Amino acid sequence: MPWRSLHATEAETMMKHNLCIVLLLLSATVGAAAAANTSLEEQIAVTGVTVNPDALMRGDTGTVTVEIKNTGETGVAISRAELYPNGISVVNDKTYDSVGTIGPGNTMSFTFTVRADASDGIYYPIFYLDLRDSGSIRYSVPVTVESTEIQVNIVDAPKTFPANSEDTIVLSVGNPRGNSVNGVTVTPTGEGVASTQTAVFLGALSPDEEKNASFRIQASQSTKLTFDVSYRNGLNEHHASLTIPVEIGERAVEPEMVVNNIEVARSGSTVTLTGDVTNAGLKDAYSVKVTVDDPATPTDPYPVYVVGGLESDDFSSFEITCLAQGASSIPPLVQYKDEDGETHSETVTVSLSSTEQTGAGNQVQTGGSGVITRSGPQTVTRSGGMGMSFGGGFAQVPLLEIGLVAVGGVAVAVAWRKGYFGKIRDRIRK
């Protein structure tokens, strides 16, 4: 073979060899680039989604925060991030038009402001991440719209309100929502109504949690009392209200002193009154004491009888002494305080016409009768207890009881001597 032909053959072989190498390198580069493009999308992972508040009420504004992480070993360039609305509105949809590169192992978060313009339900806006070198990521975010409001109910309230007297109203505030609410505050308002508490702060209410708010209310006229409950769902303020009627009128729940079983006794110029005082009201009375009013004058040894506290339906006996020269009746005076510390008084008119005096140092007890005089429109007549009276020094001797005891003793002695007790014992043994 000529030398020139051999040289040409070797040159062609080398060219083919080099061409194969170039093709292999080009194929490897394209494959690597394709593999790199595919792995970029796989490197980015959505690691957290937060919706605040957890459930929006209709018209509320909230936030949706999406957190991503680069799980690969190379940086990933991100062109933009968006949240596509799907039933709800996105307020800041242009915030992330230019993002940048997220390094390997790093995290990045995107926060979008949304508004619940839709009716109640669950909506799925789409989080979209555009990768600069090609490819994208999509992720659906659930957003709940639920418009159930806070519930306000009456726990305890009087049917009528005595004018200018304090009464207690207790409310319950409950959260039937599936998420917590914050800053719960109850404020009372009403014309002619004053409250000891201008507002009651309850703070946060967890789902299905209930708290009570107590108010001391004083009304000067019949009106309407409104309780405004303000609270926050996320950053959104909401209000719930409850209105109750306030009717001015008398109510039989306050302490009510009833005096009965009155007995009157005279010893010289001194008159002694004994009896019982009962709290017939539905509330306790405090600092109860019994004395006499004009024209009688309190005197020793018992010018004032201090009962102290007297619970509802409870009673106490009393004894007071006074001077009542020339008087035909004596007005015992009962003074007490209610739970608010206000002092009240009631009088009882006791006639002296049935009281007799047998002589100096001797006294006669008779059944006294009295009329309870109150500040209200009603007058109640009370009849005192009857006592057995004897003249001279036997006024306090219980002769009837002594006679009954004596008769009983004689009967027992006769039964013993006749052997009746032995017969009864034998029958019991059999």
Coordinates of C-alpha atoms in Angstrom, one line a residue:
M1 CA 0.0 0.0 0.0
P2 CA 1.4 3.4 -0.9
W3 CA 2.5 5.6 2.0
R4 CA 0.0 8.3 1.1
S5 CA -2.9 6.0 1.2
L6 CA -1.9 4.6 4.6
H7 CA -1.6 8.1 6.0
A8 CA -5.1 9.1 4.8
T9 CA -6.6 6.0 6.3
E10 CA -5.1 6.8 9.7
A11 CA -6.3 10.4 9.5
E12 CA -9.9 9.3 8.8
T13 CA -9.8 6.9 11.7
M14 CA -8.6 9.6 14.1
M15 CA -11.4 11.9 12.9
K16 CA -14.0 9.3 13.5
H17 CA -12.6 8.6 16.9
N18 CA -12.6 12.2 17.9
L19 CA -16.2 12.6 16.5
C20 CA -17.3 9.8 18.7
I21 CA -15.7 11.3 21.7
V22 CA -17.5 14.7 21.0
L23 CA -20.8 13.0 20.6
L24 CA -20.4 11.1 23.8
L25 CA -19.5 14.2 25.7
L26 CA -22.4 16.1 24.2
S27 CA -24.8 13.3 25.1
A28 CA -23.4 13.1 28.7
T29 CA -23.8 16.9 29.0
V30 CA -27.4 16.9 27.8
G31 CA -28.2 14.0 30.0
A32 CA -26.6 15.6 33.0
A33 CA -28.5 18.9 32.3
A34 CA -31.8 17.0 32.0
A35 CA -31.1 15.1 35.2
A36 CA -30.2 18.4 37.0
N37 CA -33.5 20.0 35.8
T38 CA -35.5 17.1 37.1
S39 CA -33.7 17.1 40.5
L40 CA -34.3 20.8 41.1
E41 CA -38.0 20.3 41.5
E42 CA -37.4 17.3 43.7
Q43 CA -35.0 19.2 45.9
I44 CA -37.7 21.7 47.0
A45 CA -40.1 20.5 49.6
V46 CA -43.0 22.2 51.3
T47 CA -42.3 21.7 55.0
G48 CA -45.0 23.8 56.7
V49 CA -48.3 25.6 56.1
T50 CA -49.9 28.0 58.6
V51 CA -53.3 29.8 58.3
N52 CA -53.9 32.5 60.9
P53 CA -56.6 32.5 62.3
D54 CA -57.3 28.8 62.0
A55 CA -60.8 29.6 60.7
L56 CA -61.8 32.9 59.2
M57 CA -65.2 34.5 59.7
R58 CA -66.9 35.9 56.6
G59 CA -65.2 39.3 55.8
D60 CA -62.1 38.5 57.9
T61 CA -58.5 39.1 56.8
G62 CA -55.9 36.5 57.6
T63 CA -52.5 35.2 56.5
V64 CA -51.3 32.1 54.8
T65 CA -47.7 31.2 55.3
V66 CA -45.9 28.5 53.3
E67 CA -42.4 27.3 54.2
I68 CA -40.1 25.5 51.8
K69 CA -36.8 23.8 52.2
N70 CA -34.0 22.9 49.7
T71 CA -33.2 19.3 50.5
G72 CA -30.6 19.0 47.8
E73 CA -26.8 19.7 47.6
T74 CA -27.0 22.6 45.1
G75 CA -28.7 25.9 45.1
V76 CA -32.0 26.4 43.4
A77 CA -32.9 29.7 41.7
I78 CA -36.5 30.8 42.2
S79 CA -38.1 33.4 39.9
R80 CA -41.3 34.1 41.8
A81 CA -43.9 32.8 44.2
E82 CA -47.6 33.3 44.1
L83 CA -50.8 32.2 45.8
Y84 CA -53.6 31.7 43.3
P85 CA -57.0 32.5 44.8
N86 CA -59.6 29.8 44.7
G87 CA -62.8 31.2 46.3
I88 CA -61.0 33.6 48.6
S89 CA -59.1 36.9 47.7
V90 CA -55.3 37.3 47.9
V91 CA -54.4 40.9 48.9
N92 CA -50.6 40.9 48.2
D93 CA -50.4 38.7 45.1
K94 CA -47.3 40.7 43.7
T95 CA -45.1 40.6 46.8
Y96 CA -42.9 37.7 45.6
D97 CA -42.5 38.6 41.9
S98 CA -38.7 38.3 42.4
V99 CA -37.3 35.8 44.9
G100 CA -33.7 34.6 44.4
T101 CA -31.7 31.5 45.1
I102 CA -32.3 29.2 48.1
G103 CA -29.1 27.4 49.1
P104 CA -28.8 23.7 50.0
G105 CA -30.3 22.8 53.3
N106 CA -31.9 26.3 53.7
T107 CA -35.5 27.2 54.3
M108 CA -37.6 30.1 53.0
S109 CA -41.1 31.2 53.9
F110 CA -43.7 33.1 51.9
T111 CA -46.6 34.9 53.7
F112 CA -49.7 36.0 51.8
T113 CA -52.6 38.1 53.1
V114 CA -56.0 36.7 52.3
R115 CA -59.6 37.9 52.7
A116 CA -62.6 35.7 53.3
D117 CA -65.1 37.1 50.8
A118 CA -66.8 33.8 50.3
S119 CA -69.5 32.0 52.2
D120 CA -68.7 29.4 54.8
G121 CA -66.8 26.4 53.6
I122 CA -63.2 25.1 52.9
Y123 CA -61.3 26.6 50.0
Y124 CA -58.0 25.5 48.4
P125 CA -55.9 28.4 47.1
I126 CA -52.8 27.1 45.2
F127 CA -49.2 28.0 46.2
Y128 CA -47.1 28.3 43.0
L129 CA -43.3 28.4 42.9
D130 CA -41.6 29.2 39.6
L131 CA -38.0 27.9 39.2
R132 CA -35.8 30.0 37.1
D133 CA -33.9 27.2 35.4
S134 CA -37.2 25.5 34.4
G135 CA -39.9 23.7 36.2
S136 CA -42.4 24.7 39.0
I137 CA -44.0 23.6 42.2
R138 CA -47.7 23.6 43.1
Y139 CA -49.2 23.0 46.5
S140 CA -52.9 23.4 47.6
V141 CA -53.5 25.1 50.9
P142 CA -56.8 24.5 52.8
V143 CA -58.4 27.6 54.2
T144 CA -61.6 27.4 56.3
V145 CA -64.3 30.1 56.4
E146 CA -66.7 29.6 59.4
S147 CA -68.8 32.4 60.7
T148 CA -70.2 31.0 64.0
E149 CA -70.3 33.8 66.6
I150 CA -69.6 33.9 70.3
Q151 CA -72.7 32.9 72.4
V152 CA -73.8 35.1 75.3
N153 CA -76.5 33.9 77.8
I154 CA -78.0 34.9 81.2
V155 CA -77.0 32.7 84.1
D156 CA -78.7 34.7 86.9
A157 CA -80.7 37.9 86.8
P158 CA -83.6 39.3 88.9
K159 CA -87.0 39.7 87.3
T160 CA -87.5 43.1 89.0
F161 CA -85.0 45.7 90.2
P162 CA -85.7 47.7 93.3
A163 CA -85.0 51.4 92.5
N164 CA -81.5 52.5 93.2
S165 CA -80.6 49.2 94.8
E166 CA -77.7 47.0 93.6
D167 CA -78.4 43.6 92.1
T168 CA -76.2 41.0 90.6
I169 CA -76.4 39.8 87.0
V170 CA -74.3 36.8 85.9
L171 CA -73.6 36.1 82.2
S172 CA -72.0 33.2 80.5
V173 CA -69.8 33.7 77.4
G174 CA -69.1 30.6 75.3
N175 CA -67.0 29.9 72.3
P176 CA -68.7 27.3 70.0
R177 CA -66.1 27.9 67.2
G178 CA -63.4 25.4 66.2
N179 CA -60.6 27.9 66.9
S180 CA -59.7 30.1 69.8
V181 CA -60.7 33.8 70.1
N182 CA -58.8 36.4 72.1
G183 CA -59.4 39.6 74.0
V184 CA -62.9 38.8 75.1
T185 CA -64.4 41.8 76.9
V186 CA -68.0 42.3 78.2
T187 CA -69.2 45.9 78.6
P188 CA -72.7 46.9 80.1
T189 CA -74.6 49.9 78.7
G190 CA -78.0 51.3 79.4
E191 CA -79.8 54.6 80.1
G192 CA -80.4 55.1 83.8
V193 CA -78.2 52.1 84.7
A194 CA -75.0 52.2 86.6
S195 CA -72.6 49.3 87.0
T196 CA -69.8 48.8 89.6
Q197 CA -67.7 47.2 86.8
T198 CA -67.3 49.3 83.7
A199 CA -66.2 46.1 81.8
V200 CA -65.1 42.6 82.6
F201 CA -62.1 41.1 80.7
L202 CA -62.3 37.4 80.1
G203 CA -59.2 37.0 77.9
A204 CA -58.9 34.1 75.5
L205 CA -61.6 31.4 75.0
S206 CA -60.5 28.0 73.6
P207 CA -62.9 26.0 71.4
D208 CA -66.0 25.0 73.4
E209 CA -64.8 26.9 76.5
E210 CA -67.2 29.0 78.6
K211 CA -66.5 31.7 81.2
N212 CA -68.8 33.7 83.5
A213 CA -68.9 37.5 83.9
S214 CA -70.6 39.0 87.0
F215 CA -71.9 42.6 87.2
R216 CA -73.4 44.6 90.1
I217 CA -76.1 46.7 88.5
Q218 CA -78.0 49.7 90.0
A219 CA -81.1 51.0 88.0
S220 CA -82.9 54.2 88.6
Q221 CA -85.6 53.6 86.0
S222 CA -87.2 50.9 83.9
T223 CA -85.0 50.6 80.8
K224 CA -83.0 48.1 78.6
L225 CA -79.6 46.9 79.6
T226 CA -77.3 45.8 76.8
F227 CA -74.1 43.8 77.2
D228 CA -71.6 44.2 74.4
V229 CA -69.1 41.3 74.0
S230 CA -66.1 42.3 71.9
Y231 CA -63.5 39.7 70.8
R232 CA -60.8 39.1 68.2
N233 CA -60.6 36.3 65.6
G234 CA -56.9 36.7 64.6
L235 CA -56.6 40.4 64.0
N236 CA -60.3 40.9 63.2
E237 CA -62.5 42.5 65.9
H238 CA -66.1 41.2 66.3
H239 CA -69.0 41.9 68.6
A240 CA -71.9 40.0 70.1
S241 CA -74.6 41.5 72.2
L242 CA -77.3 40.6 74.6
T243 CA -80.2 43.0 75.7
I244 CA -82.4 42.3 78.8
P245 CA -85.3 44.4 80.1
V246 CA -84.9 46.2 83.5
E247 CA -88.2 46.5 85.3
I248 CA -88.3 48.7 88.5
G249 CA -90.4 47.1 91.2
E250 CA -90.5 45.7 94.7
R251 CA -89.1 42.2 95.2
A252 CA -89.6 39.9 98.2
V253 CA -86.1 38.6 98.1
E254 CA -84.6 41.1 100.5
P255 CA -84.4 40.4 104.2
E256 CA -87.9 40.8 105.8
M257 CA -88.2 40.9 109.6
V258 CA -91.3 39.4 111.2
V259 CA -91.9 39.8 114.9
N260 CA -94.4 37.5 116.7
N261 CA -95.0 35.6 120.0
I262 CA -94.8 39.0 121.8
E263 CA -95.3 38.9 125.6
V264 CA -95.5 42.1 127.7
A265 CA -94.8 42.3 131.5
R266 CA -94.7 45.2 133.9
S267 CA -92.7 45.6 137.0
G268 CA -93.2 49.0 138.5
S269 CA -92.5 51.6 135.8
T270 CA -90.5 49.1 133.7
V271 CA -92.0 47.2 130.8
T272 CA -90.4 44.0 129.6
L273 CA -91.1 42.8 126.0
T274 CA -90.1 39.3 124.9
G275 CA -90.8 37.6 121.5
D276 CA -89.3 36.2 118.4
V277 CA -87.9 37.9 115.3
T278 CA -87.8 35.9 112.1
N279 CA -86.2 36.6 108.7
A280 CA -88.9 35.8 106.2
G281 CA -87.0 37.2 103.2
L282 CA -84.8 35.2 100.7
K283 CA -81.6 37.0 101.6
D284 CA -79.6 37.1 104.9
A285 CA -79.8 40.0 107.3
Y286 CA -76.8 41.3 109.2
S287 CA -76.3 43.3 112.4
V288 CA -79.9 42.6 113.5
K289 CA -80.9 44.3 116.8
V290 CA -84.1 45.0 118.7
T291 CA -85.0 48.0 120.8
V292 CA -88.0 50.4 121.2
D293 CA -89.0 53.6 119.6
D294 CA -90.8 56.7 120.8
P295 CA -92.8 57.2 123.0
A296 CA -91.0 54.4 124.9
T297 CA -87.5 54.9 126.3
P298 CA -85.0 52.0 126.4
T299 CA -83.7 51.2 129.9
D300 CA -81.6 48.7 131.7
P301 CA -81.1 45.8 132.0
Y302 CA -81.9 45.2 128.3
P303 CA -82.2 48.5 126.4
V304 CA -81.0 46.8 123.1
Y305 CA -81.0 43.2 122.2
V306 CA -78.4 42.3 119.6
V307 CA -79.3 39.3 117.5
G308 CA -76.4 39.6 115.0
G309 CA -76.7 37.7 111.6
L310 CA -80.0 36.2 110.7
E311 CA -80.2 33.8 107.8
S312 CA -83.2 33.4 105.6
D313 CA -86.0 31.5 107.4
D314 CA -84.1 31.7 110.7
F315 CA -85.3 33.3 113.9
S316 CA -84.1 34.4 117.3
S317 CA -85.8 35.3 120.6
F318 CA -85.3 38.7 122.2
E319 CA -85.9 40.5 125.4
I320 CA -86.0 44.3 125.8
T321 CA -86.9 46.6 128.7
C322 CA -88.2 50.2 128.5
L323 CA -90.1 52.9 130.2
A324 CA -93.5 53.9 128.8
Q325 CA -95.2 56.2 131.3
G326 CA -98.7 57.1 130.1
A327 CA -98.3 55.3 126.8
S328 CA -101.1 53.0 125.5
S329 CA -98.8 51.1 123.2
I330 CA -95.1 50.4 122.6
P331 CA -93.4 50.3 119.2
P332 CA -90.5 47.7 119.3
L333 CA -88.0 48.6 116.6
V334 CA -86.0 46.0 114.5
Q335 CA -82.9 47.4 112.8
Y336 CA -80.7 45.4 110.3
K337 CA -78.4 45.7 107.4
D338 CA -78.6 44.0 104.0
E339 CA -75.7 42.5 102.0
D340 CA -74.8 45.9 100.6
G341 CA -74.4 47.4 104.1
E342 CA -77.6 49.6 103.9
T343 CA -79.5 49.9 107.2
H344 CA -83.2 49.1 107.3
S345 CA -85.7 49.3 110.2
E346 CA -89.2 48.0 110.9
T347 CA -91.5 48.7 113.9
V348 CA -94.2 46.7 115.6
T349 CA -97.0 48.4 117.5
V350 CA -97.8 46.5 120.8
S351 CA -100.8 47.5 122.8
L352 CA -100.5 47.8 126.6
S353 CA -104.3 47.7 127.2
S354 CA -104.3 44.0 128.1
T355 CA -101.3 44.3 130.5
E356 CA -102.2 44.5 134.2
Q357 CA -100.1 45.3 137.2
T358 CA -100.9 43.7 140.6
G359 CA -98.6 45.7 142.7
A360 CA -95.1 46.9 143.2
G361 CA -92.5 44.3 142.3
N362 CA -95.2 42.0 140.8
Q363 CA -95.7 41.5 137.1
V364 CA -98.4 40.0 134.9
Q365 CA -97.7 38.5 131.5
T366 CA -100.5 38.7 128.9
G367 CA -100.6 37.9 125.2
G368 CA -99.6 41.0 123.4
S369 CA -100.7 41.8 119.8
G370 CA -98.8 44.0 117.4
V371 CA -99.0 45.5 113.9
I372 CA -95.8 45.4 111.9
T373 CA -95.4 48.8 110.2
R374 CA -93.2 48.7 107.0
S375 CA -92.0 51.2 104.5
G376 CA -94.0 49.4 101.8
P377 CA -97.8 49.6 101.2
Q378 CA -98.8 46.5 103.2
T379 CA -99.5 46.3 107.0
V380 CA -99.5 42.8 108.5
T381 CA -101.2 42.1 111.9
R382 CA -99.4 39.7 114.1
S383 CA -101.0 38.0 117.2
G384 CA -98.8 37.3 120.1
G385 CA -98.5 34.0 122.0
M386 CA -100.8 33.4 125.0
G387 CA -99.4 33.0 128.5
M388 CA -101.1 31.7 131.6
S389 CA -101.2 34.3 134.4
F390 CA -101.6 34.1 138.2
G391 CA -101.6 36.8 140.8
G392 CA -99.1 37.5 143.6
G393 CA -95.7 35.8 143.5
F394 CA -96.9 32.8 141.4
A395 CA -96.7 34.6 138.1
Q396 CA -93.9 32.5 136.8
V397 CA -94.8 29.1 138.4
P398 CA -95.9 26.4 135.9
L399 CA -98.7 24.8 138.0
L400 CA -100.3 23.0 135.1
E401 CA -97.0 21.2 134.2
I402 CA -96.3 20.3 137.9
G403 CA -99.8 18.8 138.2
L404 CA -99.3 16.7 135.1
V405 CA -96.0 15.4 136.3
A406 CA -97.5 14.6 139.7
V407 CA -100.4 12.6 138.2
G408 CA -97.9 10.7 136.0
G409 CA -95.8 9.8 139.0
V410 CA -98.8 8.4 141.0
A411 CA -99.9 6.3 138.0
V412 CA -96.4 4.7 137.7
A413 CA -96.3 3.9 141.4
V414 CA -99.7 2.2 141.3
A415 CA -98.7 0.2 138.3
W416 CA -95.6 -1.0 140.0
R417 CA -97.4 -2.1 143.2
K418 CA -100.0 -4.0 141.2
G419 CA -97.3 -5.9 139.4
Y420 CA -98.3 -4.6 136.0
F421 CA -94.6 -4.1 135.0
G422 CA -93.7 -7.7 135.9
K423 CA -96.5 -9.1 133.7
I424 CA -95.4 -7.0 130.8
R425 CA -91.9 -8.2 131.2
D426 CA -92.9 -11.9 131.2
R427 CA -95.0 -11.3 128.0
I428 CA -92.0 -9.7 126.3
R429 CA -89.8 -12.7 127.3
K430 CA -92.3 -15.2 125.9

